Every structure is written in C-alpha cells, then in structure tokens.
Coordinates of C-alpha atoms in Angstrom, one line a residue:
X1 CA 0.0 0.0 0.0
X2 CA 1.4 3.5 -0.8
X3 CA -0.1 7.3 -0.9
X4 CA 1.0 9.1 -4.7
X5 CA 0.7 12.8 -5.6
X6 CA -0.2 12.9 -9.2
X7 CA 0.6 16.7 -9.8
X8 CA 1.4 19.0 -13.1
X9 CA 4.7 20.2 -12.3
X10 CA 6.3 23.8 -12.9
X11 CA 7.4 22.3 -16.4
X12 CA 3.4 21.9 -17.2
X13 CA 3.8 18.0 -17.0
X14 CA 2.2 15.3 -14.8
X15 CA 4.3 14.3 -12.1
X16 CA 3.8 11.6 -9.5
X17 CA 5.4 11.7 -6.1
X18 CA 5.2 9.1 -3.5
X19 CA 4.2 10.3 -0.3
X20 CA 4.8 9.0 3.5
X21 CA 2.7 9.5 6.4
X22 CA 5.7 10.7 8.6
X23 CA 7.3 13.8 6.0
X24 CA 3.5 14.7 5.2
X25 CA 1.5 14.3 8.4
X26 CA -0.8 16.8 7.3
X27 CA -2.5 13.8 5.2
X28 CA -3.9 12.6 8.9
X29 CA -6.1 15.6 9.3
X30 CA -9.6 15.5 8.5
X31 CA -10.5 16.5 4.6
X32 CA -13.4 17.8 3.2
X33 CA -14.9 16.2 0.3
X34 CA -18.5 16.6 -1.6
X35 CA -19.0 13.2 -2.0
X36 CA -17.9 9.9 -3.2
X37 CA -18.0 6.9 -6.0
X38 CA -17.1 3.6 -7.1
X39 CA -15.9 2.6 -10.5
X40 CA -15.0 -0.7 -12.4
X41 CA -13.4 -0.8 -15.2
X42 CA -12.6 -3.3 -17.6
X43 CA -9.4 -5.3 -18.5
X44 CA -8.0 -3.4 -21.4
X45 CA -9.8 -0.3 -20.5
X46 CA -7.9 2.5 -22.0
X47 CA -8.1 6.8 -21.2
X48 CA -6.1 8.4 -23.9
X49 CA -3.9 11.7 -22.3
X50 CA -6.1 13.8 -20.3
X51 CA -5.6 16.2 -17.8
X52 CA -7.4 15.2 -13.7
X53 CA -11.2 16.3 -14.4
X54 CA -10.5 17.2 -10.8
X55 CA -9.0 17.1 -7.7
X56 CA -9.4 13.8 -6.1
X57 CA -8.0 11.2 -4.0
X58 CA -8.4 7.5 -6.5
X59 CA -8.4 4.8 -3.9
X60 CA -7.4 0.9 -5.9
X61 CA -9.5 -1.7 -4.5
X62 CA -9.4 -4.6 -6.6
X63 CA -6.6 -4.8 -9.9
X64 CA -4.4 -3.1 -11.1
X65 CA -3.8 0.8 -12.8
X66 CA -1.0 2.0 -15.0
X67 CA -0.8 5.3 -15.4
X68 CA 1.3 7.0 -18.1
X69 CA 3.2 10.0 -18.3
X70 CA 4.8 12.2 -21.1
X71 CA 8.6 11.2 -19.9
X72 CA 7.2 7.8 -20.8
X73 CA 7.4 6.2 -17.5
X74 CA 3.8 3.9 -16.6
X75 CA 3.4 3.2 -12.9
X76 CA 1.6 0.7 -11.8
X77 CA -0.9 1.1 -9.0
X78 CA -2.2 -2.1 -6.4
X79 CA -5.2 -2.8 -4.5
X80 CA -5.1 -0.4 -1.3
X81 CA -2.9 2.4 -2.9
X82 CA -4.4 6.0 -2.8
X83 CA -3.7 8.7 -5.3
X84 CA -4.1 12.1 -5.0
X85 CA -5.0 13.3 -8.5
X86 CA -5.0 16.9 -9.1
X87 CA -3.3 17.3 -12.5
X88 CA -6.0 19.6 -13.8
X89 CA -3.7 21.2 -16.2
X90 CA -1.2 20.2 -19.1
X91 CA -1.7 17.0 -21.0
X92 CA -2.2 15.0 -18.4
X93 CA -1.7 11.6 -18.3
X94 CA -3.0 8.0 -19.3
X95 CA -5.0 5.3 -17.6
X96 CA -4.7 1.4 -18.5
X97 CA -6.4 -1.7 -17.0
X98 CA -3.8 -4.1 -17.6
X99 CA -4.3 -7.7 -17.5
X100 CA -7.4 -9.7 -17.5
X101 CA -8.8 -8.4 -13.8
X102 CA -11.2 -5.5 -13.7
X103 CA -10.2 -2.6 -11.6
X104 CA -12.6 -1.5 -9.2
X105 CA -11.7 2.0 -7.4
X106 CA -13.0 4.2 -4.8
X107 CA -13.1 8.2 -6.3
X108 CA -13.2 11.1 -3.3
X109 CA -13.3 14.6 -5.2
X110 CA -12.1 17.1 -3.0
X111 CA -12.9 21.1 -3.2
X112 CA -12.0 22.0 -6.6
X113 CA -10.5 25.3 -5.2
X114 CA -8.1 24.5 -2.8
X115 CA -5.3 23.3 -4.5
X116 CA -2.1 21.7 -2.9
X117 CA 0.9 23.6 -3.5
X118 CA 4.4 21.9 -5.0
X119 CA 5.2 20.8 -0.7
X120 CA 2.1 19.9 -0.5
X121 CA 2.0 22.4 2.4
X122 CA -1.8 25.0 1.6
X123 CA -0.9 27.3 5.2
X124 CA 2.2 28.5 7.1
X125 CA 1.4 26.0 9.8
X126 CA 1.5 23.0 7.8
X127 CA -2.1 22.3 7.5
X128 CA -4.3 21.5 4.9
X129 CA -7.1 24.3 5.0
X130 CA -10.4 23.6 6.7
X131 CA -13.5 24.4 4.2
X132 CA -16.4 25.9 5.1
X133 CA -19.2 26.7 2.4
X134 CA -21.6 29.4 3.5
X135 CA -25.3 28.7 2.7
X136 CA -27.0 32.0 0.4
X137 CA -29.7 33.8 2.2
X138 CA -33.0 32.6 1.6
X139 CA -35.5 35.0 1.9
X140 CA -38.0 32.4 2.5
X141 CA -36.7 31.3 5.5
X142 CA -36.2 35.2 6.3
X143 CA -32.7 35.1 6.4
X144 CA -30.7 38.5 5.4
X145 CA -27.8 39.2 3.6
X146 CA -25.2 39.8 6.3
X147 CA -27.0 38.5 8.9
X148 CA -26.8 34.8 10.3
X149 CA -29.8 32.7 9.6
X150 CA -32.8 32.1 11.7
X151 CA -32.8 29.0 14.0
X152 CA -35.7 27.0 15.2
X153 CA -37.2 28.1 18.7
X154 CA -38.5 25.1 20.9

C-alpha cells in the first residue's frame, strides 16, 4: 500500500510523487470532500492523455492501474494504494487496465478550489485548510444578507 501525488509540475507535466505519512503528516487531518463513487473498469480499458477532471483522492480496491506520463514512464498502481490526482492542467496523463482483472476504485473529489501547492503544504502552519461553504440567504426562511440565519425556537 502506498499514498502518490499525481501533480502537473512547474514544467506543465504530470508528475507523480510518492508520499509518507511521517514527511506529510498533514494527510492525517480530516479533509473535506463533496462526496464519493465507485468505479470498475474493464481489462484493457484504456483513457487516452487527459488532464485530472478534478482534484481527487483515487483509492485501488481490486486490480491493477497504469498510469502513463509524457517522460514515458507507466506506474503501476495495487489494490489499497491511494492517489491524489489533481493534474487539472497540461496533458495530463494515461490510464490502462492491464491484465485480465477488472479494476474497481474508490473516487473522493475534493474542493476543486483549494489546490495543494508543490510541498504539498496549503498554510504557514502546515495544514491542509479547513472548508467551510456558507449557505446563500434565503428570503424564505427570512434570512438576510449579512446576517446569520434564523434557527428554530423550541
């Protein structure tokens, strides 16, 4: 089992970086995500380059993933490794399902605009920034611009 940052580097290129709990203990704090998926794919199943639609963390289940990059490397990802995908820009890179076992995956997208920076540090202290979305007022409810919204009395 291993953690990978799939990144676009400062030459524009996809880039993948394997990470350890110990240099990067920010990856034990709590993320904020919108939601999450499964995915199979099928031996043989093949994604032309492309960039990260975006930025996610790709957990492998079951089978294997190759992903390929422009300096013409392919690494090959096992069941339990997470990735951290976030190469929303350049070319991107390639996806294979080698082999005759499906690959079955677990898909996290994260906040699309907090980004991780090349140290993977977001904040001065380290941290990865906590995410807060603010509902709109909602006239209906009688809330008010600028003011927080009603709460239920008992």
């Amino acid at each position: 089992m291993g953690i990978f940052r799939l990144y676009t580097n400062s030459d524009g290129k996809s880039q993948i970086d394997e990470l350890d709990l110990s240099s990067h203990p920010e990856l034990t704090a709590a993320t904020e995500t919108q939601n999450m998926f499964f995915r199979e794919w099928a031996p043989g199943h093949f994604i032309d380059w492309h960039p990260a639609p975006r930025r996610q963390y790709i957990i492998s289940l079951s089978g294997f993933v190759g992903v390929g990059l422009e300096d013409g490397t392919t690494h090959r990802f096992l069941p339990g490794d997470a990735r951290l995908v976030e190469d929303a820009t350049g070319k991107g890179h390639t996806t294979l399902v080698p082999g005759d076992e499906p690959s079955i995956t677990a898909g996290i997208p994260l906040f699309r605009f907090h980004k991780i920076s090349g140290s993977i540090r977001e904040n001065n202290h380290g941290h990865l920034p906590n995410v807060h979305r603010r509902r709109r007022p909602d006239p209906h409810r009688g809330d008010q611009p600028g003011r927080p919204p009603r709460t239920a009395r008992s």
